[in-house]
Tab-separated table of C-alpha atoms (C1' of nucleotides) in Angstrom:
chain	number	residue	atom	x	y	z
A	1	MET	CA	-35.744	-30.206	6.346
A	2	LYS	CA	-39.334	-30.085	5.060
A	3	SER	CA	-42.399	-29.462	7.782
A	4	CYS	CA	-45.200	-31.653	7.323
A	5	LYS	CA	-47.327	-28.180	9.428
A	6	SER	CA	-48.391	-26.120	5.623
A	7	SER	CA	-47.871	-22.942	6.576
A	8	SER	CA	-48.639	-19.551	4.689
A	9	ALA	CA	-46.220	-19.867	2.530
A	10	ASP	CA	-45.925	-23.139	1.454
A	11	SER	CA	-48.106	-25.018	1.039
A	12	GLY	CA	-46.227	-28.430	1.462
A	13	SER	CA	-47.580	-30.131	-1.879
A	14	GLU	CA	-45.420	-32.274	-2.892
A	15	SER	CA	-43.962	-34.060	0.139
A	16	ASP	CA	-47.886	-34.051	1.641
A	17	SER	CA	-47.380	-38.362	0.594
A	18	LYS	CA	-44.703	-38.465	3.081
A	19	CYS	CA	-45.819	-36.084	5.906
A	20	LYS	CA	-49.550	-39.310	5.842
A	21	PRO	CA	-48.193	-41.882	7.584
A	22	GLY	CA	-49.930	-44.218	6.628
A	23	PRO	CA	-51.548	-47.436	8.718
A	24	GLU	CA	-48.399	-49.377	8.249
A	25	SER	CA	-45.940	-47.205	8.424
A	26	GLY	CA	-43.504	-46.209	11.317
A	27	MET	CA	-43.300	-47.116	16.067
A	28	LYS	CA	-44.320	-43.787	16.056
A	29	SER	CA	-48.119	-42.880	15.068
A	30	GLY	CA	-48.460	-39.686	14.203
A	31	SER	CA	-49.443	-36.954	16.879
A	32	GLU	CA	-46.979	-38.367	18.201
A	33	ARG	CA	-44.524	-36.787	15.463
A	34	MET	CA	-47.197	-34.732	15.566
A	35	GLU	CA	-46.590	-33.228	18.210
A	36	SER	CA	-42.484	-33.692	18.222
A	37	VAL	CA	-42.162	-31.887	15.268
A	38	ALA	CA	-44.437	-28.846	17.063
A	39	ARG	CA	-42.138	-28.664	20.140
A	40	ARG	CA	-38.833	-28.709	17.524
A	41	ARG	CA	-40.577	-26.016	16.145
A	42	LEU	CA	-41.841	-23.928	18.749
A	43	ALA	CA	-38.072	-24.940	20.956
A	44	ALA	CA	-36.854	-23.544	17.138
A	45	ASN	CA	-38.925	-19.593	17.232
A	46	ALA	CA	-37.597	-19.523	21.055
A	47	ARG	CA	-33.995	-19.830	20.016
A	48	GLU	CA	-34.679	-17.130	17.345
A	49	ARG	CA	-36.043	-14.900	19.054
A	50	ARG	CA	-33.485	-15.425	21.715
A	51	ARG	CA	-31.210	-15.043	18.350
A	52	MET	CA	-32.806	-11.112	17.974
A	53	GLN	CA	-32.689	-9.761	20.891
A	54	GLY	CA	-28.892	-10.139	20.811
A	55	LEU	CA	-28.628	-8.743	18.128
A	56	ASN	CA	-30.645	-5.298	19.257
A	57	THR	CA	-28.844	-5.858	22.478
A	58	ALA	CA	-25.231	-5.203	19.758
A	59	PHE	CA	-28.480	-2.463	18.037
A	60	ASP	CA	-28.388	-0.242	21.186
A	61	ARG	CA	-24.743	-0.807	22.253
A	62	LEU	CA	-23.347	0.382	18.906
A	63	ARG	CA	-26.002	3.466	18.493
A	64	LYS	CA	-24.849	4.363	22.584
A	65	VAL	CA	-20.991	4.665	20.994
A	66	VAL	CA	-21.741	6.127	17.353
A	67	PRO	CA	-22.261	10.439	17.446
A	68	GLN	CA	-26.627	11.611	17.513
A	69	TRP	CA	-25.484	15.009	17.046
A	70	GLY	CA	-29.047	16.637	17.034
A	71	GLN	CA	-30.523	13.083	17.454
A	72	ASP	CA	-34.155	12.879	19.586
A	73	LYS	CA	-35.232	10.524	17.646
A	74	LYS	CA	-33.438	6.110	17.978
A	75	LEU	CA	-31.369	5.482	14.758
A	76	SER	CA	-32.405	2.322	13.038
A	77	LYS	CA	-30.860	-0.267	12.498
A	78	TYR	CA	-29.277	0.837	9.182
A	79	GLU	CA	-29.496	4.651	9.925
A	80	THR	CA	-26.408	3.184	13.320
A	81	LEU	CA	-24.693	0.755	10.258
A	82	GLN	CA	-24.333	3.698	7.773
A	83	MET	CA	-22.863	6.192	11.317
A	84	ALA	CA	-21.375	2.948	13.041
A	85	LEU	CA	-19.001	2.999	9.341
A	86	SER	CA	-18.735	6.777	8.772
A	87	TYR	CA	-17.818	7.340	12.106
A	88	ILE	CA	-14.683	4.159	12.226
A	89	MET	CA	-13.593	6.096	8.941
A	90	ALA	CA	-13.745	9.541	10.363
A	91	LEU	CA	-11.896	7.962	13.239
A	92	THR	CA	-8.804	5.759	10.927
A	93	ARG	CA	-8.068	8.958	9.047
A	94	ILE	CA	-7.789	11.024	12.211
A	95	LEU	CA	-5.181	8.492	13.594
A	96	ALA	CA	-3.459	8.251	10.465
A	97	GLU	CA	-2.777	12.118	9.968
A	98	ALA	CA	-1.349	11.744	13.740
A	99	GLU	CA	1.237	9.596	12.171
A	100	ARG	CA	1.842	11.615	8.999
A	101	TYR	CA	2.789	14.206	11.374
A	102	SER	CA	5.089	13.786	13.552
A	103	SER	CA	5.196	16.974	16.035
A	104	GLU	CA	2.008	16.616	18.636
A	105	ARG	CA	1.873	20.653	17.841
A	106	GLU	CA	1.912	20.802	14.261
A	107	TRP	CA	-1.074	17.874	14.551
A	108	ILE	CA	-3.428	19.876	17.182
A	109	ASN	CA	-2.714	23.223	14.610
A	110	LEU	CA	-4.500	21.001	11.966
A	111	GLN	CA	-6.941	19.289	13.643
A	112	TYR	CA	-8.303	22.958	14.463
A	113	ASP	CA	-7.545	24.049	11.058
A	114	HIS	CA	-9.750	21.471	9.889
A	115	PHE	CA	-12.384	22.085	13.019
A	116	HIS	CA	-13.283	25.400	13.808
A	117	GLN	CA	-13.047	26.758	9.536
A	118	ASP	CA	-16.052	25.665	8.465
A	119	ASN	CA	-18.073	23.739	10.721
A	120	TYR	CA	-16.832	24.095	14.398
A	121	HIS	CA	-17.268	27.320	15.408
A	122	THR	CA	-20.589	26.523	13.893
A	123	TYR	CA	-21.081	23.900	15.608
A	124	LEU	CA	-20.636	24.724	19.244
A	125	GLY	CA	-21.575	28.098	19.016
A	126	GLN	CA	-26.045	28.819	17.971
A	127	ARG	CA	-27.046	26.400	15.544
A	128	SER	CA	-30.095	25.873	14.525
A	129	PRO	CA	-31.881	22.489	14.712
A	130	THR	CA	-31.909	22.290	10.382
A	131	GLU	CA	-28.743	23.380	10.630
A	132	SER	CA	-27.405	20.662	14.280
A	133	SER	CA	-29.104	17.715	12.078
A	134	HIS	CA	-27.149	17.750	8.944
A	135	TYR	CA	-23.954	18.369	11.217
A	136	PRO	CA	-22.622	14.525	11.579
A	137	GLN	CA	-23.170	13.949	7.394
A	138	LYS	CA	-21.361	16.964	7.303
A	139	LEU	CA	-18.486	16.019	8.990
A	140	PHE	CA	-18.995	12.283	6.763
A	141	ALA	CA	-19.504	12.390	3.852
A	142	TYR	CA	-15.761	12.416	2.672
A	143	GLN	CA	-14.843	8.795	5.245
A	144	HIS	CA	-17.966	7.893	3.428
A	145	GLU	CA	-16.710	8.389	0.185
A	146	ASN	CA	-13.606	7.315	0.582
A	147	TYR	CA	-14.743	3.530	2.192
A	148	GLN	CA	-16.735	3.323	-1.395
A	149	ILE	CA	-13.772	3.232	-3.118
A	150	VAL	CA	-11.546	0.859	-1.170
A	151	ASN	CA	-13.466	-1.660	-2.133
B	1	DT	C1'	-53.968	6.868	4.861
B	2	DA	C1'	-49.250	4.612	3.288
B	3	DG	C1'	-44.544	4.094	4.769
B	4	DG	C1'	-41.365	3.289	7.026
B	5	DC	C1'	-39.384	0.378	10.709
B	6	DC	C1'	-39.381	-3.653	13.566
B	7	DA	C1'	-40.814	-8.815	15.995
B	8	DT	C1'	-42.139	-13.267	15.382
B	9	DC	C1'	-43.012	-16.973	13.510
B	10	DT	C1'	-41.098	-20.279	9.707
B	11	DG	C1'	-37.939	-22.782	6.101
B	12	DG	C1'	-34.483	-23.628	3.818
B	13	DT	C1'	-29.185	-23.915	4.155
B	14	DC	C1'	-24.672	-25.242	6.073
B	15	DC	C1'	-22.470	-26.476	9.906
B	16	DT	C1'	-20.697	-29.468	13.893
C	1	DA	C1'	-30.099	-35.074	14.565
C	2	DG	C1'	-29.639	-30.336	16.415
C	3	DG	C1'	-27.979	-25.387	16.443
C	4	DA	C1'	-27.430	-21.295	14.073
C	5	DC	C1'	-28.139	-18.057	10.668
C	6	DC	C1'	-30.152	-16.635	7.026
C	7	DA	C1'	-34.336	-14.499	3.971
C	8	DG	C1'	-39.219	-14.093	3.324
C	9	DA	C1'	-43.714	-12.812	4.462
C	10	DT	C1'	-47.244	-11.547	7.859
C	11	DG	C1'	-48.735	-8.041	11.260
C	12	DG	C1'	-48.538	-3.937	14.682
C	13	DC	C1'	-47.491	0.507	16.195
C	14	DC	C1'	-46.236	5.479	14.475
C	15	DT	C1'	-45.661	9.475	12.222
C	16	DA	C1'	-46.358	12.174	8.058
DNA sequence: TAGGCCATCTGGTCCT
DNA sequence: AGGACCAGATGGCCTA
């Protein structure tokens, strides 16, 4: 789909002869064709804008469900994807453990041990700003590695 | 001021 | 043919 428009990225030198209709060429005048091309381009731009806006609302929805401890700044798109990945892996692991430990009490005790031994008390109590910003990374670091091994 | 992030435009490719 | 998707280019805004 080469257009006749000269673009900043691509000066369509090879298409010049095709794009300039001579006096003998088709039904539509040159200006009509230019108008049609311009109209289609504008429509495509609008569609693309709408598509990207849809993508961004999806990112916003994802940001809302992904943990953001101690983050006053909104996560970037890349960070959102990384955090979502780690979050999913963490939840998956918790579910797998829940299945492995038949009795509910046994599983609850396990979770208690996991969180309370190192991080959990620190997290719930008074934390320094640096600690709080590193907490999610600490919690999810293992899952991320796990994912990379699988894929 | 450099670097990061983002929105938009654009042309190419694939699919219906 | 037209729409969806994608990636590159570009310019604006913000922050360290």
